[in-house]
Amino acid sequence: MTGRYEYAKQKYAAIGVDTGAAIEKLKSVPISMHCWQGDDVGGFEGQMSLSGGIQVTGGYPGKARTPDELMADMDMALSLIPGKHRLNLHASYAVFGDNRVDRDALCPEHFAAWVDFAKKRGLGLDFNPTYFSHPKAADGTLSSADEEIRAFWIRHGQACLKIAEYFAKELGTHSTVNIWIPDGFKEIPADRSGPRARLKDSLDKILSVQYDKSKVNVAVESKVFGIGLESYTVGSHEFYMQYAAKNGLFCLLDNGHYHPTESVADKIPSMLLFSEKIALHVTRSVRWDSDHVPLLDDEVKGIASEIVRAGTERVILAMDFFDASINRIAAWVIGMRNMQKALLTALLTPHDKLKEMQDSGDFTAMTVLREELKLYPVGDVWEAFCGQTGVPGEDWLERVREYEEKVLVKRE
Ligand code: RNT
Ligand code: ZN
């Protein structure tokens, strides 16, 4: 292996790329791993099935049913993912003792078990209010025309900011709160403006609570449409892009939420000319927001390239997929590692050289170098990165299989 890494190191050095620096950089890029891949976006409230125009398909055995099971599964996944990362929680994953409360009354104490978990592992926590899978979310949330419903969801958003503030304080690292709502219509609306005006007002009210803006980042996530909500989405891209810009929030781009020919990679450098930071949900974009596990494909590589060119600290990275048709732990590992492989590929690219070629109009040389690079030995650098961070290179599925036999299949 050392021999192969040495060869790769020299090969990259010849085009001005330092593999050691790339590995060190990759170690410093945290990705927020979403808890919801482990239990099909179920959460711990128990009473409702998934709603909000999103859907999980597949019936692979071994879904986590309790906080302990989910935490154990996340540990298993993290043991196979190189580097130090973060956890992304949804409000529906509150760990209640005897005092169950509704979403508008959630408090830090309901997430103490998660803080404890994160502290022991040195992980940061990010957060998401849950505006779906709830009886009051049947006909809209923050854009609802029913003022009582809307007020309930505003209180939920406010409660979530306080919880994220608690995460940041306890863990000594920032916390990103991402707001996504499913609100929309199956039928062509008669009024497109009213719901958006109400959403705007609701967001203003949520953000009007006192919270530590130096530690809590708020992001807003748009989408094109949801299942059963095909004709209109209140929180559209234009809506949130403008809202984020005006209010100093992060605009969050989920690459499953655009038309199939739109490129999120191309949006990143445009957005970053106007905002210091943006946030991403990385998924595999398969027509409707299907939430397949991300592959190491051109789309993810293109996104990673833009992140590296912009500076990795300017793009807040989170994953968002929920596939129940394959082993859920393997799904986490595949998705997270693919994002890292894409970042490594981008870190091993001589961007300055390529840029010079573009600026001087030498598109021949630019194309040749880029195409030759595709067969460079990135895999050997990846193996070295895995070795240095103490996780298996390619032979990790065995461990997932063992865990499946010992733990997962017994859950049915
Ligand atoms: C849904 C959004 C949103 C959710 C999570 C569970 O279309 O992508 O981010 O996937 O909040
Ligand atoms: Zn998303």
Short mmCIF file of C-alpha atoms and ligand atoms in Angstrom, two decimals:
data_model
loop_
_atom_site.label_atom_id
_atom_site.label_comp_id
_atom_site.label_asym_id
_atom_site.label_seq_id
_atom_site.Cartn_x
_atom_site.Cartn_y
_atom_site.Cartn_z
CA MET A 1 0.00 0.00 0.00
CA THR A 2 2.77 2.43 0.95
CA GLY A 3 4.32 1.75 -2.44
CA ARG A 4 1.09 2.61 -4.19
CA TYR A 5 0.63 5.76 -2.16
CA GLU A 6 4.22 6.81 -2.89
CA TYR A 7 3.60 6.35 -6.58
CA ALA A 8 0.37 8.37 -6.40
CA LYS A 9 2.10 11.09 -4.42
CA GLN A 10 4.75 11.49 -7.12
CA LYS A 11 2.24 11.38 -9.92
CA TYR A 12 0.21 14.20 -8.35
CA ALA A 13 3.34 16.14 -7.40
CA ALA A 14 4.29 16.24 -11.06
CA ILE A 15 1.19 18.34 -11.76
CA GLY A 16 1.72 20.50 -8.70
CA VAL A 17 -0.68 18.72 -6.34
CA ASP A 18 0.37 17.89 -2.77
CA THR A 19 -1.42 14.69 -1.71
CA GLY A 20 -0.41 15.09 1.94
CA ALA A 21 -1.97 18.56 2.06
CA ALA A 22 -5.12 17.21 0.40
CA ILE A 23 -5.43 14.48 3.05
CA GLU A 24 -4.92 16.97 5.89
CA LYS A 25 -7.51 19.32 4.41
CA LEU A 26 -10.04 16.52 4.01
CA LYS A 27 -9.60 15.58 7.67
CA SER A 28 -10.73 19.09 8.59
CA VAL A 29 -14.01 19.05 6.65
CA PRO A 30 -16.95 18.05 8.81
CA ILE A 31 -20.11 16.72 7.23
CA SER A 32 -23.34 16.77 9.19
CA MET A 33 -24.71 13.23 9.20
CA HIS A 34 -28.51 13.15 9.38
CA CYS A 35 -30.08 10.96 12.04
CA TRP A 36 -33.11 10.24 9.86
CA GLN A 37 -31.50 7.69 7.55
CA GLY A 38 -31.49 5.26 10.49
CA ASP A 39 -35.24 4.98 10.96
CA ASP A 40 -36.87 6.11 7.73
CA VAL A 41 -37.54 9.64 9.08
CA GLY A 42 -39.68 8.05 11.79
CA GLY A 43 -38.62 9.98 14.89
CA PHE A 44 -39.58 9.08 18.45
CA GLU A 45 -43.06 10.53 18.74
CA GLY A 46 -44.58 7.32 17.56
CA GLN A 47 -48.06 8.39 16.58
CA MET A 48 -47.89 9.47 12.95
CA SER A 49 -46.66 8.13 9.68
CA LEU A 50 -44.37 10.21 7.47
CA SER A 51 -46.11 13.14 5.78
CA GLY A 52 -45.10 16.38 4.09
CA GLY A 53 -44.76 15.20 0.50
CA ILE A 54 -41.68 13.10 1.21
CA GLN A 55 -41.58 9.33 1.14
CA VAL A 56 -39.35 6.49 2.18
CA THR A 57 -39.52 3.33 0.09
CA GLY A 58 -38.17 -0.14 0.86
CA GLY A 59 -38.55 -2.59 3.71
CA TYR A 60 -35.01 -3.60 4.60
CA PRO A 61 -34.95 -5.23 8.03
CA GLY A 62 -33.41 -3.64 11.12
CA LYS A 63 -34.77 -0.11 11.28
CA ALA A 64 -33.93 1.65 14.57
CA ARG A 65 -36.96 1.94 16.85
CA THR A 66 -35.61 3.67 19.95
CA PRO A 67 -33.03 6.35 20.79
CA ASP A 68 -30.63 3.65 22.00
CA GLU A 69 -30.93 1.69 18.77
CA LEU A 70 -30.51 4.76 16.62
CA MET A 71 -27.48 5.92 18.58
CA ALA A 72 -25.87 2.48 18.36
CA ASP A 73 -26.46 2.42 14.61
CA MET A 74 -24.95 5.87 14.21
CA ASP A 75 -21.91 4.73 16.17
CA MET A 76 -21.56 1.78 13.85
CA ALA A 77 -21.78 4.02 10.78
CA LEU A 78 -19.35 6.60 12.19
CA SER A 79 -16.80 3.87 12.92
CA LEU A 80 -16.58 3.28 9.16
CA ILE A 81 -16.52 6.91 8.04
CA PRO A 82 -13.11 8.60 8.07
CA GLY A 83 -12.65 11.90 9.91
CA LYS A 84 -14.62 13.83 12.52
CA HIS A 85 -18.14 14.86 11.70
CA ARG A 86 -21.35 16.34 13.07
CA LEU A 87 -24.85 15.02 13.71
CA ASN A 88 -27.97 16.49 12.26
CA LEU A 89 -31.12 16.01 14.34
CA HIS A 90 -34.77 16.66 13.65
CA ALA A 91 -37.05 17.97 16.38
CA SER A 92 -39.13 14.79 16.09
CA TYR A 93 -36.20 12.92 17.67
CA ALA A 94 -36.70 14.43 21.13
CA VAL A 95 -36.02 11.90 23.86
CA PHE A 96 -38.90 12.24 26.32
CA GLY A 97 -39.04 10.67 29.74
CA ASP A 98 -42.50 10.83 31.29
CA ASN A 99 -43.10 14.43 30.30
CA ARG A 100 -44.10 14.35 26.67
CA VAL A 101 -44.80 17.76 25.16
CA ASP A 102 -46.05 18.92 21.81
CA ARG A 103 -43.65 20.43 19.30
CA ASP A 104 -44.35 24.01 20.28
CA ALA A 105 -43.24 23.31 23.86
CA LEU A 106 -39.98 21.49 23.16
CA CYS A 107 -37.11 22.49 25.44
CA PRO A 108 -33.39 21.81 25.66
CA GLU A 109 -33.99 19.12 28.29
CA HIS A 110 -35.73 16.96 25.68
CA PHE A 111 -32.45 16.78 23.81
CA ALA A 112 -30.14 16.23 26.77
CA ALA A 113 -29.59 12.60 25.77
CA TRP A 114 -28.34 13.73 22.36
CA VAL A 115 -26.03 16.31 23.89
CA ASP A 116 -24.64 13.62 26.13
CA PHE A 117 -24.13 11.35 23.12
CA ALA A 118 -22.46 14.11 21.11
CA LYS A 119 -20.24 15.23 24.00
CA LYS A 120 -18.86 11.76 24.58
CA ARG A 121 -17.89 11.50 20.93
CA GLY A 122 -16.75 15.08 20.39
CA LEU A 123 -19.40 15.75 17.74
CA GLY A 124 -21.21 19.00 16.98
CA LEU A 125 -25.00 19.02 16.66
CA ASP A 126 -27.14 20.65 13.99
CA PHE A 127 -30.90 20.91 14.17
CA ASN A 128 -34.10 20.97 12.14
CA PRO A 129 -37.58 21.96 13.23
CA THR A 130 -40.01 19.23 12.11
CA TYR A 131 -42.86 20.68 10.09
CA PHE A 132 -44.34 17.34 8.98
CA SER A 133 -45.68 14.06 10.39
CA HIS A 134 -47.96 15.92 12.80
CA PRO A 135 -51.76 16.36 12.94
CA LYS A 136 -51.36 20.16 12.76
CA ALA A 137 -49.27 19.89 9.58
CA ALA A 138 -52.02 18.38 7.44
CA ASP A 139 -52.82 21.62 5.57
CA GLY A 140 -49.80 23.84 5.75
CA THR A 141 -47.61 25.03 8.60
CA LEU A 142 -45.84 28.41 8.55
CA SER A 143 -47.93 29.53 5.59
CA SER A 144 -51.26 28.31 6.91
CA ALA A 145 -54.28 30.58 6.53
CA ASP A 146 -55.43 29.30 9.92
CA GLU A 147 -53.82 31.71 12.38
CA GLU A 148 -53.85 29.25 15.26
CA ILE A 149 -52.04 26.62 13.24
CA ARG A 150 -49.55 29.17 11.99
CA ALA A 151 -48.89 30.43 15.54
CA PHE A 152 -48.30 26.86 16.72
CA TRP A 153 -45.61 26.34 14.08
CA ILE A 154 -44.03 29.72 14.76
CA ARG A 155 -43.66 28.67 18.40
CA HIS A 156 -42.08 25.43 17.20
CA GLY A 157 -39.50 27.35 15.17
CA GLN A 158 -38.71 29.61 18.10
CA ALA A 159 -38.33 26.62 20.43
CA CYS A 160 -35.89 25.06 17.98
CA LEU A 161 -33.65 28.13 17.97
CA LYS A 162 -33.35 27.92 21.74
CA ILE A 163 -32.52 24.21 21.51
CA ALA A 164 -29.79 24.88 18.94
CA GLU A 165 -28.41 27.61 21.18
CA TYR A 166 -28.21 25.02 23.96
CA PHE A 167 -26.38 22.61 21.62
CA ALA A 168 -23.86 25.29 20.70
CA LYS A 169 -23.28 26.26 24.31
CA GLU A 170 -22.90 22.71 25.57
CA LEU A 171 -20.71 21.48 22.75
CA GLY A 172 -18.60 24.57 22.13
CA THR A 173 -19.27 24.65 18.41
CA HIS A 174 -21.85 26.41 16.24
CA SER A 175 -25.20 24.80 15.42
CA THR A 176 -27.01 25.18 12.11
CA VAL A 177 -30.80 25.19 12.22
CA ASN A 178 -32.34 24.37 8.87
CA ILE A 179 -35.92 25.36 8.21
CA TRP A 180 -37.78 23.34 5.62
CA ILE A 181 -41.56 23.24 5.37
CA PRO A 182 -43.62 21.07 3.06
CA ASP A 183 -46.37 23.67 2.44
CA GLY A 184 -47.84 23.66 -1.03
CA PHE A 185 -50.81 22.62 -3.13
CA LYS A 186 -51.71 19.70 -5.32
CA GLU A 187 -54.11 21.97 -7.20
CA ILE A 188 -53.13 25.11 -9.06
CA PRO A 189 -53.51 27.87 -6.47
CA ALA A 190 -55.81 30.85 -6.87
CA ASP A 191 -53.47 32.90 -4.69
CA ARG A 192 -49.73 32.37 -4.95
CA SER A 193 -48.76 35.45 -3.00
CA GLY A 194 -50.78 35.11 0.22
CA PRO A 195 -49.16 31.90 1.48
CA ARG A 196 -45.71 33.31 0.75
CA ALA A 197 -46.50 36.55 2.58
CA ARG A 198 -47.61 34.48 5.57
CA LEU A 199 -44.45 32.36 5.40
CA LYS A 200 -42.37 35.53 5.32
CA ASP A 201 -44.18 36.89 8.34
CA SER A 202 -43.82 33.58 10.19
CA LEU A 203 -40.08 33.47 9.56
CA ASP A 204 -39.74 37.07 10.75
CA LYS A 205 -41.54 36.10 13.95
CA ILE A 206 -39.39 33.01 14.50
CA LEU A 207 -36.22 35.05 14.04
CA SER A 208 -37.44 37.76 16.37
CA VAL A 209 -36.71 35.65 19.45
CA GLN A 210 -33.47 36.19 21.30
CA TYR A 211 -30.83 33.68 20.28
CA ASP A 212 -27.07 33.80 20.03
CA LYS A 213 -26.48 34.70 16.41
CA SER A 214 -22.75 34.15 16.76
CA LYS A 215 -23.32 30.45 17.50
CA VAL A 216 -26.61 29.57 15.83
CA ASN A 217 -26.78 29.73 12.04
CA VAL A 218 -30.20 29.67 10.47
CA ALA A 219 -30.62 28.13 7.03
CA VAL A 220 -33.70 27.99 4.81
CA GLU A 221 -34.34 25.19 2.31
CA SER A 222 -36.50 25.43 -0.79
CA LYS A 223 -37.82 22.76 -3.11
CA VAL A 224 -39.63 22.39 -6.40
CA PHE A 225 -42.54 20.20 -5.35
CA GLY A 226 -43.59 17.45 -2.96
CA ILE A 227 -45.62 14.31 -3.54
CA GLY A 228 -49.28 15.31 -3.50
CA LEU A 229 -48.19 18.96 -3.63
CA GLU A 230 -47.20 19.10 -7.27
CA SER A 231 -48.61 22.44 -8.44
CA TYR A 232 -47.19 24.93 -6.00
CA THR A 233 -44.52 25.11 -3.30
CA VAL A 234 -44.73 28.06 -0.94
CA GLY A 235 -41.02 27.94 -0.05
CA SER A 236 -39.65 28.17 -3.57
CA HIS A 237 -36.01 28.78 -4.46
CA GLU A 238 -36.55 32.46 -5.30
CA PHE A 239 -38.46 33.00 -2.08
CA TYR A 240 -35.73 31.61 0.15
CA MET A 241 -32.81 32.95 -1.83
CA GLN A 242 -34.16 36.46 -1.32
CA TYR A 243 -35.22 35.85 2.25
CA ALA A 244 -31.78 34.50 3.18
CA ALA A 245 -29.99 37.38 1.46
CA LYS A 246 -32.12 40.05 3.13
CA ASN A 247 -31.89 38.52 6.58
CA GLY A 248 -28.32 37.28 6.62
CA LEU A 249 -29.31 33.61 6.75
CA PHE A 250 -27.79 30.67 4.91
CA CYS A 251 -29.60 29.64 1.77
CA LEU A 252 -29.62 25.83 1.80
CA LEU A 253 -29.51 24.05 -1.53
CA ASP A 254 -30.66 20.43 -1.60
CA ASN A 255 -29.55 18.99 -4.94
CA GLY A 256 -32.70 16.86 -5.07
CA HIS A 257 -34.85 19.98 -5.09
CA TYR A 258 -34.28 21.44 -8.53
CA HIS A 259 -35.33 20.62 -12.04
CA PRO A 260 -33.29 17.69 -13.39
CA THR A 261 -31.18 19.81 -15.74
CA GLU A 262 -30.37 22.49 -13.17
CA SER A 263 -26.91 22.22 -11.66
CA VAL A 264 -26.42 22.94 -7.97
CA ALA A 265 -22.66 23.01 -8.61
CA ASP A 266 -23.21 25.98 -10.90
CA LYS A 267 -25.34 27.79 -8.31
CA ILE A 268 -22.66 27.64 -5.60
CA PRO A 269 -20.17 30.21 -7.01
CA SER A 270 -23.00 32.60 -7.87
CA MET A 271 -24.50 32.46 -4.42
CA LEU A 272 -21.11 32.87 -2.78
CA LEU A 273 -20.53 36.19 -4.52
CA PHE A 274 -23.38 37.55 -2.43
CA SER A 275 -23.23 35.52 0.80
CA GLU A 276 -20.33 34.63 3.01
CA LYS A 277 -21.63 31.09 3.41
CA ILE A 278 -24.26 28.75 2.03
CA ALA A 279 -25.46 25.35 3.15
CA LEU A 280 -26.05 22.12 1.25
CA HIS A 281 -28.09 18.95 1.54
CA VAL A 282 -26.38 16.34 -0.58
CA THR A 283 -28.52 13.58 -2.00
CA ARG A 284 -28.86 11.69 -5.28
CA SER A 285 -31.26 13.65 -7.39
CA VAL A 286 -33.53 11.13 -9.03
CA ARG A 287 -36.51 12.95 -10.57
CA TRP A 288 -38.75 13.59 -7.56
CA ASP A 289 -36.97 14.17 -4.29
CA SER A 290 -36.47 10.40 -3.98
CA ASP A 291 -33.64 10.52 -1.47
CA HIS A 292 -31.56 7.73 -2.95
CA VAL A 293 -28.06 7.37 -1.48
CA PRO A 294 -25.58 9.71 -3.19
CA LEU A 295 -23.16 8.11 -5.63
CA LEU A 296 -19.68 9.26 -6.56
CA ASP A 297 -21.11 10.65 -9.76
CA ASP A 298 -20.45 13.76 -11.84
CA GLU A 299 -23.07 15.73 -9.95
CA VAL A 300 -21.51 15.15 -6.54
CA LYS A 301 -18.00 15.64 -7.96
CA GLY A 302 -19.09 18.93 -9.52
CA ILE A 303 -20.50 20.12 -6.20
CA ALA A 304 -17.30 19.10 -4.40
CA SER A 305 -15.20 20.97 -6.95
CA GLU A 306 -17.07 24.20 -6.31
CA ILE A 307 -16.79 23.73 -2.55
CA VAL A 308 -13.02 23.29 -2.78
CA ARG A 309 -12.58 26.22 -5.16
CA ALA A 310 -14.60 28.49 -2.89
CA GLY A 311 -12.93 27.33 0.32
CA THR A 312 -14.43 24.45 2.27
CA GLU A 313 -15.31 26.66 5.25
CA ARG A 314 -17.80 28.63 3.16
CA VAL A 315 -20.13 25.72 2.46
CA ILE A 316 -21.92 24.07 5.38
CA LEU A 317 -22.21 20.44 4.38
CA ALA A 318 -25.00 18.09 5.40
CA MET A 319 -26.37 14.90 3.92
CA ASP A 320 -30.04 14.23 3.25
CA PHE A 321 -31.23 10.87 2.02
CA PHE A 322 -33.37 8.10 3.40
CA ASP A 323 -33.21 4.80 1.62
CA ALA A 324 -34.98 1.85 3.26
CA SER A 325 -34.27 -0.59 0.44
CA ILE A 326 -30.69 -1.31 1.48
CA ASN A 327 -28.96 -1.76 4.83
CA ARG A 328 -29.46 1.63 6.50
CA ILE A 329 -26.01 1.73 8.07
CA ALA A 330 -24.41 0.92 4.73
CA ALA A 331 -26.50 3.73 3.23
CA TRP A 332 -25.03 6.26 5.67
CA VAL A 333 -21.51 4.97 5.05
CA ILE A 334 -21.84 4.97 1.26
CA GLY A 335 -23.30 8.47 1.15
CA MET A 336 -20.88 10.08 3.60
CA ARG A 337 -17.84 8.41 2.08
CA ASN A 338 -18.91 9.35 -1.42
CA MET A 339 -19.11 12.99 -0.42
CA GLN A 340 -15.61 12.67 1.02
CA LYS A 341 -14.31 10.86 -2.06
CA ALA A 342 -15.70 13.68 -4.20
CA LEU A 343 -14.00 16.25 -1.97
CA LEU A 344 -10.73 14.35 -2.16
CA THR A 345 -10.97 14.22 -5.94
CA ALA A 346 -11.50 17.98 -5.94
CA LEU A 347 -8.62 18.54 -3.52
CA LEU A 348 -6.36 16.56 -5.86
CA THR A 349 -7.20 18.79 -8.80
CA PRO A 350 -4.76 21.55 -9.85
CA HIS A 351 -7.48 24.21 -9.93
CA ASP A 352 -5.05 27.11 -10.35
CA LYS A 353 -3.44 25.51 -13.35
CA LEU A 354 -6.82 24.80 -14.96
CA LYS A 355 -7.99 28.32 -14.23
CA GLU A 356 -4.90 29.79 -15.89
CA MET A 357 -5.62 27.69 -18.96
CA GLN A 358 -9.18 29.01 -19.03
CA ASP A 359 -8.07 32.62 -18.57
CA SER A 360 -5.48 32.38 -21.32
CA GLY A 361 -7.96 30.72 -23.64
CA ASP A 362 -6.09 27.41 -23.83
CA PHE A 363 -9.15 25.20 -23.79
CA THR A 364 -7.25 22.42 -25.53
CA ALA A 365 -4.78 22.03 -22.67
CA MET A 366 -7.55 22.48 -20.10
CA THR A 367 -9.61 19.67 -21.59
CA VAL A 368 -6.61 17.37 -21.96
CA LEU A 369 -5.48 17.85 -18.36
CA ARG A 370 -8.97 17.43 -16.98
CA GLU A 371 -9.59 14.25 -18.93
CA GLU A 372 -6.18 12.75 -18.05
CA LEU A 373 -6.85 13.52 -14.40
CA LYS A 374 -9.86 11.24 -14.45
CA LEU A 375 -7.60 8.18 -14.41
CA TYR A 376 -5.16 9.48 -11.80
CA PRO A 377 -4.72 7.20 -8.76
CA VAL A 378 -7.13 8.97 -6.39
CA GLY A 379 -8.05 5.57 -4.91
CA ASP A 380 -4.56 5.12 -3.48
CA VAL A 381 -4.74 8.50 -1.78
CA TRP A 382 -8.16 7.56 -0.44
CA GLU A 383 -6.72 4.34 1.04
CA ALA A 384 -3.98 6.37 2.73
CA PHE A 385 -6.60 8.77 4.14
CA CYS A 386 -8.65 5.87 5.50
CA GLY A 387 -5.52 4.28 7.00
CA GLN A 388 -4.49 7.50 8.72
CA THR A 389 -7.96 8.03 10.19
CA GLY A 390 -8.26 4.44 11.37
CA VAL A 391 -11.13 3.20 9.25
CA PRO A 392 -11.17 0.40 6.69
CA GLY A 393 -10.45 1.25 3.06
CA GLU A 394 -12.69 -0.83 0.89
CA ASP A 395 -13.39 -3.80 3.16
CA TRP A 396 -16.02 -2.31 5.41
CA LEU A 397 -19.14 -4.15 4.33
CA GLU A 398 -18.08 -7.24 6.31
CA ARG A 399 -18.41 -5.23 9.51
CA VAL A 400 -21.86 -3.99 8.58
CA ARG A 401 -22.92 -7.56 7.79
CA GLU A 402 -21.69 -8.75 11.18
CA TYR A 403 -23.67 -6.01 12.90
CA GLU A 404 -26.67 -6.85 10.79
CA GLU A 405 -26.55 -10.47 11.91
CA LYS A 406 -25.85 -9.71 15.55
CA VAL A 407 -28.11 -6.72 16.02
CA LEU A 408 -30.33 -5.63 13.15
CA VAL A 409 -32.11 -8.84 12.19
CA LYS A 410 -33.07 -9.43 15.82
CA ARG A 411 -35.14 -6.26 15.81
CA GLU A 412 -37.95 -7.65 13.68
C1 RNT B 1 -37.46 17.46 2.12
C2 RNT B 1 -36.22 18.17 2.51
C3 RNT B 1 -35.85 18.08 3.95
C4 RNT B 1 -36.08 16.69 4.54
C5 RNT B 1 -35.57 16.52 5.93
C6 RNT B 1 -36.06 15.25 6.55
O1 RNT B 1 -37.75 17.56 0.80
O2 RNT B 1 -35.16 17.73 1.72
O3 RNT B 1 -34.55 18.50 4.13
O4 RNT B 1 -35.53 15.72 3.72
O5 RNT B 1 -35.89 17.60 6.69
ZN ZN B 2 -33.17 18.40 2.22
#
